[in-house]
Tab-separated table of C-alpha atoms and ligand atoms in Angstrom:
chain	number	residue	atom	x	y	z
M	9	MET	CA	139.698	-14.765	55.519
M	10	VAL	CA	141.352	-14.928	58.608
M	11	ARG	CA	140.020	-15.933	62.316
M	12	ALA	CA	142.181	-15.357	65.693
M	13	ARG	CA	141.591	-16.131	68.923
M	14	GLY	CA	142.465	-14.345	71.823
M	15	PRO	CA	142.340	-15.583	75.567
M	16	GLY	CA	140.837	-13.768	78.799
M	17	ARG	CA	143.308	-14.666	81.885
M	18	VAL	CA	143.650	-15.314	85.649
M	19	ASN	CA	145.920	-14.111	87.444
M	20	LEU	CA	146.714	-16.613	89.955
M	21	ILE	CA	148.735	-14.471	92.382
M	22	GLY	CA	150.553	-11.222	91.715
M	23	GLU	CA	148.399	-8.377	91.861
M	24	HIS	CA	149.516	-4.851	91.070
M	25	THR	CA	152.806	-5.828	90.792
M	26	ASP	CA	153.473	-5.671	86.862
M	27	TYR	CA	153.699	-1.846	86.677
M	28	ASN	CA	155.827	-1.915	89.780
M	29	GLY	CA	158.444	-3.979	88.403
M	30	GLY	CA	157.625	-6.949	90.336
M	31	LEU	CA	156.445	-10.265	89.737
M	32	ALA	CA	152.976	-12.449	88.388
M	33	LEU	CA	152.026	-15.702	87.977
M	34	PRO	CA	148.852	-15.268	85.493
M	35	PHE	CA	147.435	-18.143	83.101
M	36	ALA	CA	145.405	-18.026	79.655
M	37	ILE	CA	141.792	-19.403	80.261
M	38	SER	CA	139.876	-21.024	77.487
M	39	ARG	CA	137.486	-18.581	77.447
M	40	GLY	CA	138.032	-15.464	75.023
M	41	ILE	CA	137.651	-13.342	72.165
M	42	THR	CA	137.103	-14.411	68.693
M	43	VAL	CA	137.975	-11.935	65.649
M	44	THR	CA	137.276	-12.874	62.146
M	45	ALA	CA	138.899	-10.490	59.313
M	46	GLU	CA	137.890	-10.368	55.780
M	47	ALA	CA	139.838	-8.563	53.121
M	48	SER	CA	137.872	-5.888	51.448
M	49	GLY	CA	138.634	-2.522	48.983
M	50	GLY	CA	138.766	1.245	49.878
M	51	ASP	CA	140.632	2.209	52.644
M	52	ARG	CA	138.240	1.480	55.576
M	53	ILE	CA	137.931	-0.727	58.244
M	54	SER	CA	134.599	-1.611	59.387
M	55	ALA	CA	133.661	-3.701	62.521
M	56	HIS	CA	130.616	-5.692	63.828
M	57	ALA	CA	130.702	-6.814	67.769
M	58	ARG	CA	128.297	-9.111	67.371
M	59	ASP	CA	127.447	-9.527	70.823
M	60	ILE	CA	126.406	-6.722	71.608
M	61	GLY	CA	125.069	-5.790	67.944
M	62	GLU	CA	127.285	-2.455	67.561
M	63	GLN	CA	129.108	-1.439	64.166
M	64	ASP	CA	132.163	0.837	63.493
M	65	GLU	CA	133.785	2.416	60.588
M	66	PHE	CA	136.898	4.276	60.150
M	67	SER	CA	139.634	4.872	57.717
M	68	LEU	CA	142.610	2.694	57.810
M	69	SER	CA	145.021	5.450	57.161
M	70	ALA	CA	143.767	8.252	60.272
M	71	PRO	CA	141.746	6.151	63.089
M	72	GLU	CA	140.140	9.142	64.978
M	73	ARG	CA	139.749	8.676	68.806
M	74	THR	CA	136.566	7.424	70.130
M	75	ALA	CA	135.597	5.303	73.462
M	76	GLY	CA	134.183	1.894	74.410
M	77	TRP	CA	135.234	-1.354	72.521
M	78	ARG	CA	135.643	1.153	69.488
M	79	ALA	CA	138.706	2.376	70.965
M	80	PHE	CA	140.383	-1.008	71.173
M	81	VAL	CA	139.952	-1.228	67.387
M	82	ARG	CA	141.078	1.933	66.049
M	83	GLY	CA	143.839	2.030	68.795
M	84	THR	CA	145.319	-1.482	67.582
M	85	VAL	CA	145.083	-0.519	63.910
M	86	ALA	CA	146.717	2.886	64.298
M	87	GLU	CA	149.609	1.194	66.341
M	88	LEU	CA	150.130	-1.563	64.226
M	89	THR	CA	150.577	1.053	61.459
M	90	ALA	CA	153.235	3.247	63.548
M	91	ALA	CA	155.130	-0.295	63.878
M	92	GLY	CA	155.349	-0.274	60.573
M	93	TYR	CA	153.056	-3.229	59.480
M	94	ALA	CA	151.322	-2.351	56.012
M	95	LEU	CA	147.735	-3.302	57.239
M	96	THR	CA	144.883	-3.390	54.227
M	97	PRO	CA	141.312	-2.789	54.549
M	98	CYS	CA	139.182	-5.458	56.003
M	99	ARG	CA	135.733	-6.208	57.381
M	100	LEU	CA	136.241	-7.422	61.477
M	101	THR	CA	133.741	-9.629	63.304
M	102	ILE	CA	134.106	-9.582	67.087
M	103	GLU	CA	132.621	-12.080	69.299
M	104	GLY	CA	133.453	-14.229	72.263
M	105	ASP	CA	132.622	-15.835	75.543
M	106	LEU	CA	134.327	-13.740	78.147
M	107	GLU	CA	132.126	-11.133	79.577
M	108	GLN	CA	133.280	-7.771	79.641
M	109	GLY	CA	134.111	-5.938	83.133
M	110	ALA	CA	134.286	-9.467	84.972
M	111	GLY	CA	137.932	-8.938	85.635
M	112	LEU	CA	138.955	-11.695	83.384
M	113	SER	CA	140.751	-9.237	80.809
M	114	SER	CA	138.284	-9.213	78.248
M	115	SER	CA	140.115	-6.322	76.874
M	116	ALA	CA	143.428	-7.968	76.332
M	117	ALA	CA	141.724	-10.914	74.518
M	118	LEU	CA	140.267	-8.592	71.980
M	119	SER	CA	143.237	-6.517	71.623
M	120	THR	CA	145.637	-9.604	71.155
M	121	ALA	CA	143.302	-11.222	68.766
M	122	LEU	CA	142.316	-7.966	66.929
M	123	SER	CA	146.293	-7.958	66.326
M	124	LEU	CA	146.676	-11.506	65.343
M	125	ALA	CA	143.947	-10.922	62.767
M	126	LEU	CA	144.712	-7.908	61.717
M	127	LEU	CA	148.437	-9.074	60.579
M	128	ALA	CA	147.354	-12.115	59.199
M	129	VAL	CA	144.760	-10.855	56.978
M	130	ALA	CA	147.395	-8.257	55.518
M	131	GLY	CA	149.751	-11.091	55.341
M	132	GLU	CA	152.486	-9.594	57.602
M	133	PRO	CA	154.247	-12.303	60.059
M	134	GLU	CA	153.567	-11.185	63.678
M	135	PRO	CA	156.826	-10.181	65.628
M	136	ASP	CA	159.129	-12.727	66.302
M	137	ASP	CA	159.251	-11.949	70.123
M	138	ARG	CA	155.313	-11.903	71.366
M	139	ARG	CA	156.146	-9.632	74.505
M	140	GLU	CA	156.628	-6.743	71.505
M	141	LEU	CA	153.090	-7.593	70.665
M	142	ALA	CA	152.232	-7.319	74.494
M	143	LYS	CA	153.572	-4.077	74.363
M	144	LEU	CA	151.955	-2.991	71.346
M	145	CYS	CA	148.454	-3.888	72.904
M	146	SER	CA	149.131	-2.281	76.211
M	147	ARG	CA	149.626	1.256	74.566
M	148	VAL	CA	146.456	0.784	72.863
M	149	GLU	CA	145.090	0.487	76.197
M	150	ASN	CA	147.431	3.364	77.549
M	151	ASP	CA	147.038	5.611	74.496
M	152	TRP	CA	143.597	4.649	72.975
M	153	VAL	CA	141.268	3.594	75.933
M	154	GLY	CA	142.919	5.895	78.689
M	155	ALA	CA	144.122	2.769	81.473
M	156	GLU	CA	147.157	3.012	82.312
M	157	THR	CA	147.304	-0.980	82.390
M	158	GLY	CA	150.721	-2.698	82.810
M	159	LEU	CA	151.530	-5.661	80.825
M	160	LEU	CA	150.172	-8.646	82.685
M	161	ASP	CA	146.795	-8.982	80.593
M	162	GLN	CA	148.465	-9.100	77.430
M	163	LEU	CA	151.473	-11.283	78.181
M	164	ALA	CA	148.957	-13.736	79.906
M	165	SER	CA	146.831	-13.584	76.445
M	166	LEU	CA	150.031	-13.959	74.104
M	167	CYS	CA	152.353	-16.177	75.974
M	168	GLY	CA	150.149	-18.186	78.076
M	169	SER	CA	150.824	-22.104	78.257
M	170	PRO	CA	148.460	-25.196	78.548
M	171	GLY	CA	148.756	-26.871	81.869
M	172	HIS	CA	150.917	-24.226	83.132
M	173	ALA	CA	150.933	-20.550	84.761
M	174	ILE	CA	153.651	-18.512	83.675
M	175	ARG	CA	155.938	-16.749	86.404
M	176	ILE	CA	156.732	-13.274	84.993
M	177	ASP	CA	159.465	-10.856	86.275
M	178	PHE	CA	158.554	-7.237	85.140
M	179	ARG	CA	161.882	-6.087	85.289
M	180	THR	CA	163.250	-8.335	82.689
M	181	LEU	CA	160.405	-9.249	81.192
M	182	GLU	CA	161.539	-13.086	81.948
M	183	ILE	CA	158.673	-15.579	81.552
M	184	ASP	CA	158.947	-19.133	83.373
M	185	PRO	CA	155.987	-21.445	82.612
M	186	VAL	CA	155.350	-23.204	86.373
M	187	PRO	CA	153.226	-26.499	86.074
M	188	LEU	CA	149.589	-25.973	87.244
M	189	GLU	CA	148.702	-29.458	88.930
M	190	LEU	CA	145.743	-29.412	90.906
M	191	GLY	CA	144.852	-33.046	91.190
M	192	ASP	CA	141.148	-33.522	92.282
M	193	TRP	CA	141.331	-29.747	93.404
M	194	SER	CA	139.884	-26.840	91.090
M	195	LEU	CA	140.247	-23.080	90.127
M	196	VAL	CA	137.131	-21.199	89.932
M	197	THR	CA	136.114	-17.970	89.361
M	198	LEU	CA	133.008	-16.120	90.553
M	199	ASP	CA	131.970	-12.708	89.012
M	200	SER	CA	131.053	-10.441	92.072
M	201	GLY	CA	128.797	-8.514	89.894
M	202	ALA	CA	130.524	-5.072	90.719
M	203	ALA	CA	131.596	-4.364	86.923
M	204	HIS	CA	134.938	-2.523	86.770
M	205	THR	CA	135.680	-0.505	83.827
M	206	ILE	CA	139.486	-0.055	84.775
M	207	ALA	CA	139.939	3.491	82.908
M	208	GLN	CA	137.164	4.839	85.371
M	209	SER	CA	138.044	2.785	88.954
M	210	GLY	CA	140.624	3.940	91.364
M	211	TYR	CA	143.201	1.858	89.473
M	212	ASN	CA	144.906	4.841	87.631
M	213	ASP	CA	144.969	6.409	91.454
M	214	ARG	CA	146.552	3.606	92.452
M	215	ARG	CA	149.235	4.094	90.074
M	216	ARG	CA	150.013	7.724	90.631
M	217	GLU	CA	150.330	6.686	94.045
M	218	CYS	CA	153.004	4.366	93.433
M	219	ARG	CA	154.625	6.592	91.571
M	220	GLU	CA	154.829	9.279	94.253
M	221	ALA	CA	156.002	6.518	96.649
M	222	CYS	CA	158.690	6.106	93.955
M	223	LYS	CA	159.440	9.348	93.973
M	224	ARG	CA	159.985	9.893	97.970
M	225	LEU	CA	162.092	6.820	97.559
M	226	GLY	CA	164.517	7.858	94.993
M	227	ILE	CA	163.690	4.266	93.043
M	228	ASP	CA	162.307	3.709	89.564
M	229	SER	CA	159.735	1.055	90.886
M	230	LEU	CA	158.413	-0.005	94.092
M	231	SER	CA	159.986	-3.754	94.037
M	232	GLU	CA	163.342	-1.867	94.452
M	233	ALA	CA	161.878	-0.710	97.848
M	234	ASN	CA	162.938	-2.332	101.489
M	235	ALA	CA	160.974	-2.447	104.210
M	236	PRO	CA	162.421	0.167	106.626
M	237	ASP	CA	162.276	2.799	103.615
M	238	VAL	CA	158.533	1.696	103.234
M	239	ASP	CA	157.857	2.674	106.944
M	240	SER	CA	159.311	5.992	106.652
M	241	LEU	CA	156.913	6.910	103.600
M	242	PRO	CA	153.779	8.604	104.947
M	243	GLU	CA	150.434	7.140	104.610
M	244	PRO	CA	148.437	5.628	101.910
M	245	LEU	CA	151.812	5.383	100.283
M	246	ALA	CA	153.836	2.923	102.769
M	247	SER	CA	150.393	0.614	102.809
M	248	ARG	CA	150.626	0.691	99.068
M	249	ALA	CA	154.305	0.191	98.504
M	250	ARG	CA	154.010	-2.687	101.218
M	251	HIS	CA	151.279	-4.571	99.447
M	252	VAL	CA	153.573	-4.770	96.535
M	253	ILE	CA	156.705	-5.752	98.484
M	254	THR	CA	154.710	-8.369	100.350
M	255	GLU	CA	152.931	-9.720	96.702
M	256	ASN	CA	156.167	-10.590	95.124
M	257	ALA	CA	156.872	-12.250	97.899
M	258	ARG	CA	153.938	-14.388	97.976
M	259	VAL	CA	154.467	-15.047	93.852
M	260	ASP	CA	157.300	-17.302	94.857
M	261	ALA	CA	155.944	-18.677	97.867
M	262	MET	CA	153.320	-19.917	95.215
M	263	VAL	CA	155.614	-21.291	93.088
M	264	ARG	CA	157.087	-23.136	95.768
M	265	ALA	CA	153.712	-24.408	96.929
M	266	LEU	CA	153.175	-25.709	93.698
M	267	ALA	CA	156.221	-27.432	92.966
M	268	ASP	CA	155.583	-28.857	96.748
M	269	GLY	CA	152.050	-29.850	95.506
M	270	ASP	CA	151.060	-28.129	98.858
M	271	LEU	CA	147.724	-26.608	97.999
M	272	GLY	CA	146.658	-25.976	101.702
M	273	GLU	CA	149.464	-23.642	101.349
M	274	ALA	CA	148.641	-22.330	98.042
M	275	GLY	CA	144.853	-21.432	99.488
M	276	ARG	CA	146.593	-19.834	102.283
M	277	LEU	CA	148.659	-17.586	100.091
M	278	LEU	CA	145.472	-16.690	98.038
M	279	ASP	CA	143.774	-15.703	101.272
M	280	ALA	CA	147.222	-13.417	102.381
M	281	SER	CA	147.003	-11.546	98.923
M	282	HIS	CA	143.464	-10.811	99.104
M	283	ALA	CA	143.671	-9.573	102.801
M	284	SER	CA	146.915	-7.178	101.099
M	285	LEU	CA	144.786	-5.614	98.503
M	286	ARG	CA	141.821	-5.312	100.766
M	287	ASP	CA	143.711	-3.831	103.672
M	288	ASP	CA	146.962	-2.332	102.246
M	289	TYR	CA	146.068	-1.469	98.672
M	290	ASP	CA	142.410	-0.718	99.181
M	291	ALA	CA	141.029	-2.261	95.957
M	292	SER	CA	138.286	-4.069	97.275
M	293	VAL	CA	134.485	-3.174	97.448
M	294	PRO	CA	131.709	-4.633	99.279
M	295	ALA	CA	130.543	-7.120	96.489
M	296	VAL	CA	134.010	-8.074	96.041
M	297	GLU	CA	133.999	-9.226	100.274
M	298	ARG	CA	130.688	-10.687	99.897
M	299	THR	CA	131.792	-12.988	97.104
M	300	VAL	CA	134.824	-13.829	98.773
M	301	GLU	CA	132.940	-14.933	101.950
M	302	ALA	CA	130.522	-17.132	99.585
M	303	LEU	CA	133.172	-18.997	98.180
M	304	LYS	CA	135.171	-19.343	101.951
M	305	ASP	CA	131.474	-20.813	102.933
M	306	ALA	CA	131.592	-23.189	100.092
M	307	GLY	CA	135.008	-24.545	101.616
M	308	ALA	CA	137.633	-22.717	99.502
M	309	ALA	CA	140.835	-23.144	100.863
M	310	GLY	CA	141.536	-19.678	99.569
M	311	ALA	CA	139.946	-16.916	97.850
M	312	ARG	CA	141.015	-13.390	96.599
M	313	MET	CA	139.999	-11.055	93.934
M	314	VAL	CA	141.672	-11.079	90.639
M	315	GLY	CA	142.735	-8.273	88.286
M	316	GLY	CA	142.292	-4.534	88.773
M	317	GLY	CA	140.093	-4.814	91.743
M	318	PHE	CA	137.372	-2.321	92.782
M	319	GLY	CA	134.975	-5.072	91.313
M	320	GLY	CA	135.218	-8.050	88.845
M	321	SER	CA	136.017	-11.549	89.825
M	322	VAL	CA	137.488	-13.436	92.689
M	323	LEU	CA	139.352	-16.688	92.099
M	324	ALA	CA	139.104	-19.313	94.692
M	325	LEU	CA	140.800	-22.864	95.388
M	326	LEU	CA	138.566	-25.540	96.211
M	327	PRO	CA	139.389	-28.971	97.317
M	328	PRO	CA	138.072	-31.792	96.253
M	329	ALA	CA	135.162	-31.713	98.895
M	330	GLY	CA	134.460	-28.090	98.165
M	331	PHE	CA	131.336	-27.554	95.799
M	332	ALA	CA	131.567	-24.306	93.342
M	333	PRO	CA	128.408	-22.189	94.069
M	334	SER	CA	126.039	-21.041	91.119
M	335	GLY	CA	127.815	-19.071	88.668
M	336	ALA	CA	131.186	-20.224	89.288
M	337	LEU	CA	133.171	-21.000	86.418
M	338	VAL	CA	135.966	-23.429	86.543
M	339	VAL	CA	139.339	-22.171	85.378
M	340	LYS	CA	141.972	-24.104	84.044
M	341	PRO	CA	145.289	-23.266	82.204
M	342	GLY	CA	145.115	-22.978	78.586
M	343	GLY	CA	146.889	-21.863	75.464
M	344	PRO	CA	147.979	-18.390	73.967
M	345	ALA	CA	146.472	-16.310	71.695
M	346	VAL	CA	146.560	-18.016	68.084
M	347	LEU	CA	145.435	-18.238	64.556
M	348	VAL	CA	142.419	-20.605	64.310
J	2	GLA	C1	144.812	-5.100	85.336
J	2	GLA	C2	145.806	-4.458	84.458
J	2	GLA	C3	147.252	-5.191	84.568
J	2	GLA	C4	147.463	-5.353	86.111
J	2	GLA	C5	145.994	-5.715	87.131
J	2	GLA	C6	146.572	-5.693	88.632
J	2	GLA	O1	144.295	-6.213	85.182
J	2	GLA	O2	145.258	-4.423	83.236
J	2	GLA	O3	148.467	-4.778	83.483
J	2	GLA	O4	148.200	-4.279	86.763
J	2	GLA	O5	144.904	-4.792	86.660
J	2	GLA	O6	147.030	-6.924	88.904
């Protein structure tokens, strides 16, 4: 019997940049999903999602397509097999302390924990480079779940570093740990209550718009665009591209603010990121706006939506005098997905 834990993530800044070849600064959090795998006989895999009391069972050699959490399990099995790993029949138990739809990437926590548990129970080593496993987990979301997500969540969950955010350059997939030292300040997330499902939100529409903008500019990714060219695009493509370019710049500004210990500036950058996501990327909803306001009223130095948007959680940076509204979760950078 083996057990693996996959953490959720919070993205400090750098939203909707991953699939645009840009920059992001996420960290893994302590909440996550645990998958227990016990070897069994036959040619089937059974799965029990303990928190919601649901089951699944399918053929190890030919998992059929389905929807919901089962698509993650079947997709992870299928993608690991397609990548050449000899998986073995087993019983999986899935449980966790990360709400679904809160925008803290329960999906990456699930697929990373699943892949480590499935490999370990089969006696297969994990890939030397975790970025390869992240790509595999991302294919599960893209091809099995129908969410065209980028690599942000999977890399944060697999490559997180305690006490650090990680600066990811999605053009090269280079990852640099950035110390996240907040002293008496704290980062909290507050669920807006507007559940978001990437496959059903405006996320895939935004990806389409970004592809269209690239096509018109004759470039491969929006991070290569320059400001004058962006201004020549029709709306809403110009605004979408403007968000990507300014958000990339905010990621490096955040890295500098953290190095300087300038948390006031870090808060201003969070606010600027939120304004850009709301106004240029059009990824906010009223419940998220109300949550941002509640956090600002509580004294937050900055607050912004995290993750795919259109619902989910808001991240806020609270100075020592700020107090977290009820329901807020203090988030700290934790370790990556592991066997436990
Ligand atoms: C979701 C996706 C990520 C990323 C963010 C937006 O979390 O899963 O790949 O695109 O949205 O930054």
